[in-house]
GROMACS .gro file of N, CA and C in nm:
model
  336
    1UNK      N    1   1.403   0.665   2.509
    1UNK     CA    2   1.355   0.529   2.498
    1UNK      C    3   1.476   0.436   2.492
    2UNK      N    4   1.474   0.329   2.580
    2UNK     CA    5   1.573   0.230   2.589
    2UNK      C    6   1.582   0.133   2.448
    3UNK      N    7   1.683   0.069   2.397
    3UNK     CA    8   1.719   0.017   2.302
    3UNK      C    9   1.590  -0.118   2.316
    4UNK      N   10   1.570  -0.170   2.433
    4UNK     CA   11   1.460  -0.273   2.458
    4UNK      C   12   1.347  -0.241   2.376
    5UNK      N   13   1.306  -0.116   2.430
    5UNK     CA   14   1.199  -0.086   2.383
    5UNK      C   15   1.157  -0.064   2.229
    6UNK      N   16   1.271  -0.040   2.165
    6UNK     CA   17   1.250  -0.031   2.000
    6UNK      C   18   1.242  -0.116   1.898
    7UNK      N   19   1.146  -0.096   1.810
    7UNK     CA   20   1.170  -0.177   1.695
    7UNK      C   21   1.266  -0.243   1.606
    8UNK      N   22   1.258  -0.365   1.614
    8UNK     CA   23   1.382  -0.347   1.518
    8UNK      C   24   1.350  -0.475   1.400
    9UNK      N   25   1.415  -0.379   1.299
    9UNK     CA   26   1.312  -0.476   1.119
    9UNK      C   27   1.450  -0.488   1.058
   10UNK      N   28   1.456  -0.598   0.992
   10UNK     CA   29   1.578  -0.625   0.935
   10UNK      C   30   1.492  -0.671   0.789
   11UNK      N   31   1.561  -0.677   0.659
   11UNK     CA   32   1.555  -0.757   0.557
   11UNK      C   33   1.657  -0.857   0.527
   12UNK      N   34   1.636  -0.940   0.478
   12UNK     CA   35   1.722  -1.082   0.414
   12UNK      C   36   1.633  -1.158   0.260
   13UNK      N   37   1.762  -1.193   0.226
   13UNK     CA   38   1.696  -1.272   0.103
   13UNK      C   39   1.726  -1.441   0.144
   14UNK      N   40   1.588  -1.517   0.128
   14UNK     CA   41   1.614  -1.607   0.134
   14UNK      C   42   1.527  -1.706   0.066
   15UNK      N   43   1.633  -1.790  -0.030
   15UNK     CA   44   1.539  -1.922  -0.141
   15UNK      C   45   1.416  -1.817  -0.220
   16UNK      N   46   1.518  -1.684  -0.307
   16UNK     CA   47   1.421  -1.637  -0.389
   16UNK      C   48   1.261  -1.534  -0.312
   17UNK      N   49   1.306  -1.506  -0.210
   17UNK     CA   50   1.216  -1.402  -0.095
   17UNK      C   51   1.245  -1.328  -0.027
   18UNK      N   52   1.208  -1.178  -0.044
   18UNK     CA   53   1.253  -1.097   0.037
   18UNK      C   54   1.183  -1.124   0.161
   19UNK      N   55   1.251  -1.090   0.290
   19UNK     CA   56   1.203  -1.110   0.397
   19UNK      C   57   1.210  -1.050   0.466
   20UNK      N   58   1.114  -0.979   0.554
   20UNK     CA   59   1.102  -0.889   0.624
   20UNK      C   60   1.105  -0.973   0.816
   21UNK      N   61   1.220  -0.895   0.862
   21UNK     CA   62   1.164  -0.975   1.010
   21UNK      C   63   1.167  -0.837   1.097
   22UNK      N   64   1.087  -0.900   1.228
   22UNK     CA   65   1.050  -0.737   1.303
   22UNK      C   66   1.006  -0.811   1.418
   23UNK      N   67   1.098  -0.737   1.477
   23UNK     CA   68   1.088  -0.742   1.674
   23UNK      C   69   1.019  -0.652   1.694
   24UNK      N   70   0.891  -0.651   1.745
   24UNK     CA   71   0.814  -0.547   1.792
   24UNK      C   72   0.837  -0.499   1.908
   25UNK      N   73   0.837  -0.377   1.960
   25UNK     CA   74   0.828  -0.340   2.069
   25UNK      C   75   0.806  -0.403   2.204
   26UNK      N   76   0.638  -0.460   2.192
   26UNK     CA   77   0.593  -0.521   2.269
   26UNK      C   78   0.547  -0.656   2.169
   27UNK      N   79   0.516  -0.800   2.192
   27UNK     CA   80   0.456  -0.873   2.163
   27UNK      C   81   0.591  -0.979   2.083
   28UNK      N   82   0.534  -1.059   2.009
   28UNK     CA   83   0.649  -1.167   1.953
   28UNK      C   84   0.697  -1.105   1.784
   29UNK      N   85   0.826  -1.108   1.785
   29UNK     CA   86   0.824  -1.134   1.680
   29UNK      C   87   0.801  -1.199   1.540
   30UNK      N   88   0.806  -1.113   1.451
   30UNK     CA   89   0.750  -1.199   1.307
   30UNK      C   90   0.810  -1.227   1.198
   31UNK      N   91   0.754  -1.251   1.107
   31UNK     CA   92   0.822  -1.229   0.947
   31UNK      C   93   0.736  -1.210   0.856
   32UNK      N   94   0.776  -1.155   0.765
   32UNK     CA   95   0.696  -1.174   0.588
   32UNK      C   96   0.732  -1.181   0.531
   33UNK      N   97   0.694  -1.244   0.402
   33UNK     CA   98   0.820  -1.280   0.250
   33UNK      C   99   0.723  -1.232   0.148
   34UNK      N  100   0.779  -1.177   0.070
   34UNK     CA  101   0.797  -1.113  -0.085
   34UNK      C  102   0.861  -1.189  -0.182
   35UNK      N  103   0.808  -1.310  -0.266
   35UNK     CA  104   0.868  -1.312  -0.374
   35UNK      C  105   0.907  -1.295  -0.461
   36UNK      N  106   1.041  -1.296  -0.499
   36UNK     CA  107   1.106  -1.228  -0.619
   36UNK      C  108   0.989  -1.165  -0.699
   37UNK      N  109   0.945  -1.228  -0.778
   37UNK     CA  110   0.865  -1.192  -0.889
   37UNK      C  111   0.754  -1.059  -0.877
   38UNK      N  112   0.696  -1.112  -0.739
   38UNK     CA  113   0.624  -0.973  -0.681
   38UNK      C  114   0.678  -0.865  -0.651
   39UNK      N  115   0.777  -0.862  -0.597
   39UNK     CA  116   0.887  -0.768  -0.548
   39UNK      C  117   0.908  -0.671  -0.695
   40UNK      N  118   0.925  -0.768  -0.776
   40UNK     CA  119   0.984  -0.722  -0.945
   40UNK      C  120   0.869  -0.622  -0.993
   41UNK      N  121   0.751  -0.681  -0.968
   41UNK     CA  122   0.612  -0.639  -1.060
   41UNK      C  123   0.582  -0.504  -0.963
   42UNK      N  124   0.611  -0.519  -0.843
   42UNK     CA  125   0.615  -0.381  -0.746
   42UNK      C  126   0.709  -0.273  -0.782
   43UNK      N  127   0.815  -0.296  -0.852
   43UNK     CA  128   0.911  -0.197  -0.863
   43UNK      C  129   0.847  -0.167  -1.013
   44UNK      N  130   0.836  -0.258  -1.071
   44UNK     CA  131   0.771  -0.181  -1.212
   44UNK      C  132   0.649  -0.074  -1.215
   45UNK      N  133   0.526  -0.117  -1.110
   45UNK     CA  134   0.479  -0.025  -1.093
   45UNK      C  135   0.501   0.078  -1.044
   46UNK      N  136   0.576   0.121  -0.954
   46UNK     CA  137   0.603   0.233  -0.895
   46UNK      C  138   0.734   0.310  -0.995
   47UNK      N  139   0.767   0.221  -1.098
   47UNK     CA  140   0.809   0.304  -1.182
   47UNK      C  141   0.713   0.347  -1.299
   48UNK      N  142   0.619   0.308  -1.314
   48UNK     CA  143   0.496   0.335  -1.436
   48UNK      C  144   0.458   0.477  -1.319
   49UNK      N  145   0.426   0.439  -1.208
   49UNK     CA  146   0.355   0.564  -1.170
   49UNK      C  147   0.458   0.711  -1.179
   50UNK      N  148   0.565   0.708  -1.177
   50UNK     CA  149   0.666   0.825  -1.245
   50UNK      C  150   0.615   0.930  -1.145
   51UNK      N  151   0.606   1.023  -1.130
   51UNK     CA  152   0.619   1.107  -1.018
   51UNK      C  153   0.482   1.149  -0.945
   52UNK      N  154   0.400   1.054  -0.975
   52UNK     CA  155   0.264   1.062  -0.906
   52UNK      C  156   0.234   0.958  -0.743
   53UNK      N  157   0.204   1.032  -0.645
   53UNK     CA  158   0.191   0.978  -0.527
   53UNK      C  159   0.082   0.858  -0.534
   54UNK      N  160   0.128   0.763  -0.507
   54UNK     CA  161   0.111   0.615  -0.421
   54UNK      C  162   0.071   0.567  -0.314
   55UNK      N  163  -0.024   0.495  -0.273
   55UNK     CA  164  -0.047   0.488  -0.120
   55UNK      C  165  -0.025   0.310  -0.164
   56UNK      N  166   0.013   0.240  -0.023
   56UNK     CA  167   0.011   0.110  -0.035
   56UNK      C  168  -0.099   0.061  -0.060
   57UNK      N  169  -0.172   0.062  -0.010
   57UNK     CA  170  -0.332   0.040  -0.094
   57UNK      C  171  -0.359   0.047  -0.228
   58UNK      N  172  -0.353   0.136  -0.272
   58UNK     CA  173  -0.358   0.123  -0.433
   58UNK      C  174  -0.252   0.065  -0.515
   59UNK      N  175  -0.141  -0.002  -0.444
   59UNK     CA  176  -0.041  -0.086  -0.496
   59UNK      C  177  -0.123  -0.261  -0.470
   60UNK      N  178  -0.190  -0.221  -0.417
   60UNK     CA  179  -0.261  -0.338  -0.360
   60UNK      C  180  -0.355  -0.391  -0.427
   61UNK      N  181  -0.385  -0.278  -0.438
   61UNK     CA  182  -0.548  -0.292  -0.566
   61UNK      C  183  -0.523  -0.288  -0.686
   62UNK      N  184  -0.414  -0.187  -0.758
   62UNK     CA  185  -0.380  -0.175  -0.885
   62UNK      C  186  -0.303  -0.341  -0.947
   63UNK      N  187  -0.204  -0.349  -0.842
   63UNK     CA  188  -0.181  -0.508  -0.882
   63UNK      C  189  -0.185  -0.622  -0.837
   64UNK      N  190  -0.315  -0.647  -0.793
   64UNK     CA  191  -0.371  -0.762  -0.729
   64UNK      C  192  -0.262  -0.890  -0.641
   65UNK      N  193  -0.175  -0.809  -0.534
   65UNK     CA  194  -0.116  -0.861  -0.488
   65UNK      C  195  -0.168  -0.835  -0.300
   66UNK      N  196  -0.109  -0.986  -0.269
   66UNK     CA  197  -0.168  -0.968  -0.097
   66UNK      C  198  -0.105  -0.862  -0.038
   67UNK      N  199  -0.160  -0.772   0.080
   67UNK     CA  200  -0.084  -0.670   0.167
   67UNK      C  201   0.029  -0.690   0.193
   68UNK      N  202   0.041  -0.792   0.228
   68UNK     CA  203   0.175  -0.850   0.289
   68UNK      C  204   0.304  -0.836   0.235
   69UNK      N  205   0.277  -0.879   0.092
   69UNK     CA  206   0.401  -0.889  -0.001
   69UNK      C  207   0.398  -0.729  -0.069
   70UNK      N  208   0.300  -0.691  -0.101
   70UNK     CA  209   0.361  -0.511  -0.106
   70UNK      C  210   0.409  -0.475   0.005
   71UNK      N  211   0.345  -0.471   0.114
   71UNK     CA  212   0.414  -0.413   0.245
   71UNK      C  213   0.566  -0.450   0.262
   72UNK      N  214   0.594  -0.544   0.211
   72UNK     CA  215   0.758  -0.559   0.221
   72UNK      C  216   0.809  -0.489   0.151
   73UNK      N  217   0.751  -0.509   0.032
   73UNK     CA  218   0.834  -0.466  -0.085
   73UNK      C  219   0.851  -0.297  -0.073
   74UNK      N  220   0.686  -0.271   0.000
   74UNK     CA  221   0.735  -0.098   0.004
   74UNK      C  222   0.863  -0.079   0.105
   75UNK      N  223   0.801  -0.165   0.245
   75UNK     CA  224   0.911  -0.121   0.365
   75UNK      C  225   1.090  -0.132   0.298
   76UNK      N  226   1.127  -0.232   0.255
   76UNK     CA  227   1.223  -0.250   0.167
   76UNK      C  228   1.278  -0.142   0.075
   77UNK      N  229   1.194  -0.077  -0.007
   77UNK     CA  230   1.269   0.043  -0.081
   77UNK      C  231   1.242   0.143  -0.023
   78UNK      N  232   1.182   0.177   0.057
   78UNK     CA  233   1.182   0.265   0.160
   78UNK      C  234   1.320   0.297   0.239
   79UNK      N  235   1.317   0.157   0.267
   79UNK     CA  236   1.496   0.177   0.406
   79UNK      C  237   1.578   0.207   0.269
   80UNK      N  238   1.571   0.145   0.179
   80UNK     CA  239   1.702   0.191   0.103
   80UNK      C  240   1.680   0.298  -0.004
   81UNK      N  241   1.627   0.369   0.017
   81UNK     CA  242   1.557   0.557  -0.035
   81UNK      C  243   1.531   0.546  -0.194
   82UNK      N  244   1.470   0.419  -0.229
   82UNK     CA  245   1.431   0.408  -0.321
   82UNK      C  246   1.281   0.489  -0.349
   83UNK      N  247   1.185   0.538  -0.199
   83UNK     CA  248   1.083   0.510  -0.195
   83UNK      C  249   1.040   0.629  -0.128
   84UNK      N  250   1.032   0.747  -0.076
   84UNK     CA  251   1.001   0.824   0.003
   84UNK      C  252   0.879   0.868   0.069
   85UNK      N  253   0.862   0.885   0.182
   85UNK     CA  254   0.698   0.933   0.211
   85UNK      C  255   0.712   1.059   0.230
   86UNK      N  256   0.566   1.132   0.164
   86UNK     CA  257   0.594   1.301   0.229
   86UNK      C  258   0.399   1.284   0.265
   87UNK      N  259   0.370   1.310   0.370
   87UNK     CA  260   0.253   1.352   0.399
   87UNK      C  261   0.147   1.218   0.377
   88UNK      N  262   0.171   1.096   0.431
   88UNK     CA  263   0.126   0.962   0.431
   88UNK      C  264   0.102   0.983   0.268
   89UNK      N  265   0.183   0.989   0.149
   89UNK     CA  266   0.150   0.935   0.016
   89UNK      C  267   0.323   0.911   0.035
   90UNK      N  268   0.365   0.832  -0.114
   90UNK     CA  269   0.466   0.778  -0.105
   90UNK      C  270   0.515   0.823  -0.283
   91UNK      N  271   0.634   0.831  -0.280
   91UNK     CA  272   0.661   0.904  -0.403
   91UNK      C  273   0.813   0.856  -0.459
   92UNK      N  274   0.854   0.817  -0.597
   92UNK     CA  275   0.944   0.698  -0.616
   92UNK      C  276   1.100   0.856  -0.615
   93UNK      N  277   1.190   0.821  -0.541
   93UNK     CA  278   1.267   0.914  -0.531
   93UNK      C  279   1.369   0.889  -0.610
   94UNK      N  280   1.367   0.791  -0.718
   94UNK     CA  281   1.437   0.776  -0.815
   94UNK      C  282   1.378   0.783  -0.944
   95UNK      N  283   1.457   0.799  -1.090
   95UNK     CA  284   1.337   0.781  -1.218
   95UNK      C  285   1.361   0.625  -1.245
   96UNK      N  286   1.453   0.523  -1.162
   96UNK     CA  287   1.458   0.421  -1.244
   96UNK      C  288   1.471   0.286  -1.143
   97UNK      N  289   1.333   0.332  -1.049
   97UNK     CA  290   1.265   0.212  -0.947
   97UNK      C  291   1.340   0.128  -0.963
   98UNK      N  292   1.300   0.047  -1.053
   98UNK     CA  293   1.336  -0.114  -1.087
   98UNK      C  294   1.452  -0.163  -1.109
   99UNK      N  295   1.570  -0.084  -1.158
   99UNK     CA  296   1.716  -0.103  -1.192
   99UNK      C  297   1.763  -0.085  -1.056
  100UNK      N  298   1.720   0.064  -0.958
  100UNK     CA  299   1.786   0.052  -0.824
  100UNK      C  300   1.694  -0.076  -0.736
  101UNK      N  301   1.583  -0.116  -0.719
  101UNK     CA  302   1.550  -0.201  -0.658
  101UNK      C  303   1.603  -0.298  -0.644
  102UNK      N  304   1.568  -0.390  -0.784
  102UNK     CA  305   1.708  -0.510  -0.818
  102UNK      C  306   1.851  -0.510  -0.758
  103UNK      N  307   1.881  -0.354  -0.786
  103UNK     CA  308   2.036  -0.362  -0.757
  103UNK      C  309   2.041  -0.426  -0.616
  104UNK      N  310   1.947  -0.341  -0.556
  104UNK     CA  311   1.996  -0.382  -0.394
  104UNK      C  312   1.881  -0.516  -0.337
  105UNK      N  313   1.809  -0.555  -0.427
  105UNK     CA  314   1.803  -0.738  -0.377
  105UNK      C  315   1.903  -0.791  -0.392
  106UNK      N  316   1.968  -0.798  -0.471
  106UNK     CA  317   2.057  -0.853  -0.494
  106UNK      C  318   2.149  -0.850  -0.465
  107UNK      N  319   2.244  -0.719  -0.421
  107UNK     CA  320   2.348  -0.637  -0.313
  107UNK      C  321   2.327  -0.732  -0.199
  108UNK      N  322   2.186  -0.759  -0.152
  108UNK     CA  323   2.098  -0.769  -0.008
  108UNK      C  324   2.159  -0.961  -0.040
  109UNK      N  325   2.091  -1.032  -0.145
  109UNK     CA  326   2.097  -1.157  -0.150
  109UNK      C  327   2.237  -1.164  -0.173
  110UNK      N  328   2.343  -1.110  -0.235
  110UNK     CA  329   2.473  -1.144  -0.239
  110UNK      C  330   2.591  -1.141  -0.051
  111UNK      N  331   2.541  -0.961  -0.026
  111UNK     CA  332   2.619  -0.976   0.095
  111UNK      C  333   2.527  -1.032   0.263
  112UNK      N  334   2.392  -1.048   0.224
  112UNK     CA  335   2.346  -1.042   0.373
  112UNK      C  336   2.308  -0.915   0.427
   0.00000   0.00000   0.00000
């Protein structure tokens, strides 16, 4: 597959929002934002859940936040192996979510 053809998702922090942008394959590109605070309340849960599998959905439902802004927040600790999938469930590959999460918003909002 040609470099054209691939996805490509970047994160940025910007004015207090994680942001997700993504060149799709085919069609226009987009964005989504995660605010701080949600982002925060996402890493806490997935550290309450401690070594029990997660689906984005029930991050959805458990803390009454829009798809959108979990979906970042998962895709986000995901790229940076905060977050792992084995067998479409998702499982926190660290014991201390929220200290590495932070670290790297902020890594992310300091260097770009």
């Amino acid at each position: 597959m040609t470099a054209a053809h691939e996805r490509n998702e970047t994160f940025e922090v910007e004015d207090g929002y994680l942001v997700r942008k993504v060149v799709p394959r085919r069609g226009e590109p987009y964005e989504h934002r995660c605010p701080r605070a949600s982002f925060e309340q996402m890493a806490h849960a997935i550290d309450e859940a401690g070594n029990e599998a997660f689906t984005l959905e029930l991050l959805v439902e458990r803390e009454d936040l829009p798809f959108t802004q979990v979906a970042v927040a998962l895709g986000f600790l995901k790229e940076r192996s905060i977050v792992e999938t084995r067998y479409r469930r998702n499982y926190a590959s660290t014991s201390v979510v929220h200290l590495d999460a932070m670290t790297e918003y902020f890594a992310l909002a300091e260097n770009g």
